[in-house]
Coordinates of C-alpha atoms in Angstrom, one line a residue:
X247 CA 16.0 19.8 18.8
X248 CA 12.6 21.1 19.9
X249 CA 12.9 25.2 19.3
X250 CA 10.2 27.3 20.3
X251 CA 10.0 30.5 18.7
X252 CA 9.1 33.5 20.7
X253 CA 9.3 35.5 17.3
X254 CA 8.1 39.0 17.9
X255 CA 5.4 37.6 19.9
X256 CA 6.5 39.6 23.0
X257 CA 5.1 42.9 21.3
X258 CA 8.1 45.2 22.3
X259 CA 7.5 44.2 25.8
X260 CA 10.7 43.3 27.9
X261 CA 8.1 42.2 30.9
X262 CA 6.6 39.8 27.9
X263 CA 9.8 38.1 26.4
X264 CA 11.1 37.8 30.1
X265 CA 8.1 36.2 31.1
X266 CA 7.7 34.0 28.2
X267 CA 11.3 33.1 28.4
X268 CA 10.9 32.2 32.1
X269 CA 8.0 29.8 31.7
X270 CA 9.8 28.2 28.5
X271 CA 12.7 27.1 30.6
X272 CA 10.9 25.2 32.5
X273 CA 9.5 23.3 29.6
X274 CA 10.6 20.4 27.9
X275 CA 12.0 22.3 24.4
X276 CA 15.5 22.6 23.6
X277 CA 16.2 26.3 22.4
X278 CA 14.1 29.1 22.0
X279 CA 14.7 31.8 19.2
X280 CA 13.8 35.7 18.9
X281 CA 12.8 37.4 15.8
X282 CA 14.9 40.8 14.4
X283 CA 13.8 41.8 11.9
X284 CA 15.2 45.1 9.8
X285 CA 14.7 48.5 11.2
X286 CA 12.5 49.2 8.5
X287 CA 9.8 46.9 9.9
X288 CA 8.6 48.3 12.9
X289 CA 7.9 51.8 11.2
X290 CA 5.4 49.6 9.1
X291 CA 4.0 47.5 11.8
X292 CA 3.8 49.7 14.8
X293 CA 1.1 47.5 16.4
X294 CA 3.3 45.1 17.3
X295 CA 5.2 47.5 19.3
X296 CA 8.9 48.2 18.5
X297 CA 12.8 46.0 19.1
X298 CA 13.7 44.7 22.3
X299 CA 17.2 46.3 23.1
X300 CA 20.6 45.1 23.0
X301 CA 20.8 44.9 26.1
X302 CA 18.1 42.9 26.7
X303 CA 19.1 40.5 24.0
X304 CA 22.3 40.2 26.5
X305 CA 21.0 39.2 29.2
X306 CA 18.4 36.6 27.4
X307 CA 21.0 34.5 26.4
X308 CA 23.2 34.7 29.8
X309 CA 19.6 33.3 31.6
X310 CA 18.6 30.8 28.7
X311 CA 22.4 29.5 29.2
X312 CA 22.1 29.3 33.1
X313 CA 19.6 27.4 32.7
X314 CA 20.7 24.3 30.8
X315 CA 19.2 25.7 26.8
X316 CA 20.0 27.2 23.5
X317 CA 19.3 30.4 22.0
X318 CA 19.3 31.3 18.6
X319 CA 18.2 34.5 16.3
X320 CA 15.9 35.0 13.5
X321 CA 17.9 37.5 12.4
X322 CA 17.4 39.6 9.2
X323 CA 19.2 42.6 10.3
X324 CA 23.0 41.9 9.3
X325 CA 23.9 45.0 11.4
X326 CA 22.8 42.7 14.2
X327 CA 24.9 39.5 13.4
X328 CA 28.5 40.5 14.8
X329 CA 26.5 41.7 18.1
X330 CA 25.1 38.3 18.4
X331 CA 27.5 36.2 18.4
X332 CA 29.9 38.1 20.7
X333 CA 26.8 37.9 23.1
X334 CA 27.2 34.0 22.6
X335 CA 23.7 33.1 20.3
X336 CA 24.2 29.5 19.7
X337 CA 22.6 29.1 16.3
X338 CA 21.2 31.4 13.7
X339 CA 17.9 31.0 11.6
X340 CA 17.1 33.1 8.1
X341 CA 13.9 34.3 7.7
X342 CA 12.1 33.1 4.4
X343 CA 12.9 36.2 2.6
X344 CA 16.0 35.9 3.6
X345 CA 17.4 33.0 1.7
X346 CA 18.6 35.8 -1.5
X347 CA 19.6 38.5 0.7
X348 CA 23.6 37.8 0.1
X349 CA 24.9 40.3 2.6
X350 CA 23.2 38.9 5.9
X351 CA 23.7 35.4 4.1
X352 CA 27.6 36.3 4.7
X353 CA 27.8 37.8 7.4
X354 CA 25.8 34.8 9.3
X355 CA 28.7 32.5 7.6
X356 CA 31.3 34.5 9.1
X357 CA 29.7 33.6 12.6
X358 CA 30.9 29.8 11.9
X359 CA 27.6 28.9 13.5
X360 CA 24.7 26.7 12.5
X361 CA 22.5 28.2 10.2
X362 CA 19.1 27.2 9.6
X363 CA 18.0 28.6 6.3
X364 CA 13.8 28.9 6.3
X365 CA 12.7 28.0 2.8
X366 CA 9.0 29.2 3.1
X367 CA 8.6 30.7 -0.4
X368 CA 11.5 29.3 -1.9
X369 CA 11.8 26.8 -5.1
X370 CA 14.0 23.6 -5.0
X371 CA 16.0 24.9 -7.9
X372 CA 16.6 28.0 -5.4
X373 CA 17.2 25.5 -2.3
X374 CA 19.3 23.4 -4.1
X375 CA 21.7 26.2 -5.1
X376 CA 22.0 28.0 -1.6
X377 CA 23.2 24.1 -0.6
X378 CA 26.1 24.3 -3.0
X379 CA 27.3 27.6 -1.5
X380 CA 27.1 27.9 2.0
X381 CA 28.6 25.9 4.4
X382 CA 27.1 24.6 8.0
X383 CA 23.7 24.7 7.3
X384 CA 20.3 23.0 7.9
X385 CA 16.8 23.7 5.7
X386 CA 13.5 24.4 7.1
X387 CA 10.9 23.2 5.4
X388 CA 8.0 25.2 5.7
X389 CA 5.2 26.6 4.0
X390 CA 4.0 30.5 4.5
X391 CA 0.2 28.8 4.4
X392 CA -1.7 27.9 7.2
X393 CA -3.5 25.2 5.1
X394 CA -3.2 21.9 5.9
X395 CA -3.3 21.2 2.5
X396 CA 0.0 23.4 1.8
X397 CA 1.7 21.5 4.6
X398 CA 3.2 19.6 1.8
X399 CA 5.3 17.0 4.7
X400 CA 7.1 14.9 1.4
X401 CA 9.3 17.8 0.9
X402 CA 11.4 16.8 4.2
X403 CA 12.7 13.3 2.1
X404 CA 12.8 15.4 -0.9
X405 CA 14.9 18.1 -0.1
X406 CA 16.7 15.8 2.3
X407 CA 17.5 13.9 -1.3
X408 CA 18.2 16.4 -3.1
X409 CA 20.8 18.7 -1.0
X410 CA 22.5 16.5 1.1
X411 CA 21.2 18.7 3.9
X412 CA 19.7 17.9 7.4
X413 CA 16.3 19.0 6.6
X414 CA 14.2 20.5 9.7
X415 CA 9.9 21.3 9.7
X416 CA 8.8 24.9 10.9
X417 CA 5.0 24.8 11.6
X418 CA 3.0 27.7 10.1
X419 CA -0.3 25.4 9.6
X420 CA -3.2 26.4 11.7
X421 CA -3.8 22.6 12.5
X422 CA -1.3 22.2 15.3
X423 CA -1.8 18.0 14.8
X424 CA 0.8 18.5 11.5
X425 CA 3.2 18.6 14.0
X426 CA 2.7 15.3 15.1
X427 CA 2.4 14.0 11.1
X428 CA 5.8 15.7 10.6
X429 CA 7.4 12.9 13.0
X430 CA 7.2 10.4 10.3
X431 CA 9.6 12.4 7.8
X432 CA 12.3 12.3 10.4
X433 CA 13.0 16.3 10.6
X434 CA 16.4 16.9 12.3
X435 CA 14.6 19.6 14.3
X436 CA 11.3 21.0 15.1
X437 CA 10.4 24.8 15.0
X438 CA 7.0 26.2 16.1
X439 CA 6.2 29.5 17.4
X440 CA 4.6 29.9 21.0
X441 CA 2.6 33.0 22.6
X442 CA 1.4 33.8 26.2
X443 CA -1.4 32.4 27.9
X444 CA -3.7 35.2 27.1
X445 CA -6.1 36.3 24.4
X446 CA -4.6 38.9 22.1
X447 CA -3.6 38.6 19.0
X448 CA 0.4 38.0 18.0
X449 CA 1.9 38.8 14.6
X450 CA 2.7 34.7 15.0
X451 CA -1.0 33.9 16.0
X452 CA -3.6 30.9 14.9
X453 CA 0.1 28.6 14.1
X454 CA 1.5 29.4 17.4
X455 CA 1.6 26.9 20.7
X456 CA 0.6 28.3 23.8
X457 CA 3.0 27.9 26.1
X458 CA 1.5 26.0 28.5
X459 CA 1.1 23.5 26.3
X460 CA 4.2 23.0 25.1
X461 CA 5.3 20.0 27.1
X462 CA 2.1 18.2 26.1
X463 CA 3.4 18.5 22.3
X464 CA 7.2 18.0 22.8
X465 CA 6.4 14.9 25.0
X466 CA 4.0 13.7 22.2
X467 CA 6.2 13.9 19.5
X468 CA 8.7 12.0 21.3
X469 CA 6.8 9.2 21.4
X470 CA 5.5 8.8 18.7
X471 CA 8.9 9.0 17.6
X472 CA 9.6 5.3 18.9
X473 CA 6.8 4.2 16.2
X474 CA 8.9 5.1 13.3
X475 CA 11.6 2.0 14.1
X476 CA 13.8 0.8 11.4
X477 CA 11.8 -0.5 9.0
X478 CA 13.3 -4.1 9.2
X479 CA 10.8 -6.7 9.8
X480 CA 11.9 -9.5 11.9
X481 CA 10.1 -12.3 13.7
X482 CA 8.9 -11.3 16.9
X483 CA 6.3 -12.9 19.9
X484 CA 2.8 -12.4 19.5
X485 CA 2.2 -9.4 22.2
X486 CA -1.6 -8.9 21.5
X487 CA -3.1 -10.3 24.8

């Protein structure tokens, strides 16, 4: 899957998310995902306004479903979780800090759902233990750098070795062109945040897609895709002309 993240990128603006949801559907991605973060966190960053309502929440996964998509949550409030799901999310995703935080951990299990644990600042001796207890999972591999040189792509086979996991990438790199590199480690998904056509600053910012160009990414990666093959070589007819 292709998920585009809308994060917290809306600001607290209903107008905002709807908007961005709109112009998503009509893009070539298959799921989008919100951010919730604690309470706590919007008394500490009130520039990027406050939470969207339940309500809201509601009625973004009714339209993302009438139109053919997935939704899922970033979801660190565990208050949140039992909401969620009776609202029909489709999949859950942990934030990076989130991968200790036992409580949301279970009540995300409970769900029964797809989880997609983020492992931005995690260890593989912590990685590898979270894939021996839960249950219906995928990883993220992803760094909390926007250096190129953090991207650190050879973790996808490694992790994919070492946890018997589906292992998906989650772009945080500034150089949007990792996301075409990532395509040669085979990710089971692809995360990357997306903002409005505008130019103000998002908490998800420099890493993020704009949205309209989106389609130009997706439709890239899935082409380059076909270069990957099998890795058998067989005789074939010269085709150079």
């Amino acid at each position: 899957m292709f998920i585009a993240e809308i994060g917290l990128n809306h600001k607290g603006s209903t107008t905002k998310a709807f908007k961005m949801l709109k112009e998503l559907i009509s893009t070539d991605i298959d799921a989008i995902t919100f951010q919730i973060p604690k309470p706590l966190f919007y008394e500490k960053t009130k520039e990027w306004g406050g939470p969207l309502s339940r309500d809201f929440y509601k009625d973004a996964i009714d339209f993302v479903h009438k139109n053919n998509k997935l939704i899922g949550f970033a979801v660190q409030d565990k208050d949140m979780v039992s909401f969620l799901n009776l609202a029909g999310a489709d999949f859950y995703k942990t934030l990076s800090t989130s991968i200790v935080y036992d409580a949301l951990l279970n009540e995300l299990q409970k769900t029964k759902k797809l989880i997609f644990v983020s492992t931005g600042i995690s260890s593989e001796s912590q990685i590898v233990k979270i894939s021996k207890k839960l249950k219906n999972i995928k990883f993220i591999h992803t760094q909390l750098s926007q250096k190129l040189e953090d991207s650190n792509l050879r973790a996808i086979n490694r992790l994919r070795k070492v946890t018997k996991k589906e292992i998906a990438f989650g772009l945080h790199c500034v150089n949007h062109q990792v996301l075409y590199l990532s395509v040669a480690f085979e990710p089971s998904d692809v995360f990357f945040y997306v903002k409005d056509n505008s130019n103000e600053k998002f908490p998800d910012d420099e890493h993020a897609i704009m949205i309209h160009n989106v389609n130009t990414v997706v439709n890239i990666m899935k082409k380059l895709k076909k270069a990957i093959g099998n890795g058998i070589k067989k005789n074939i007819k010269n085709k150079i002309t």
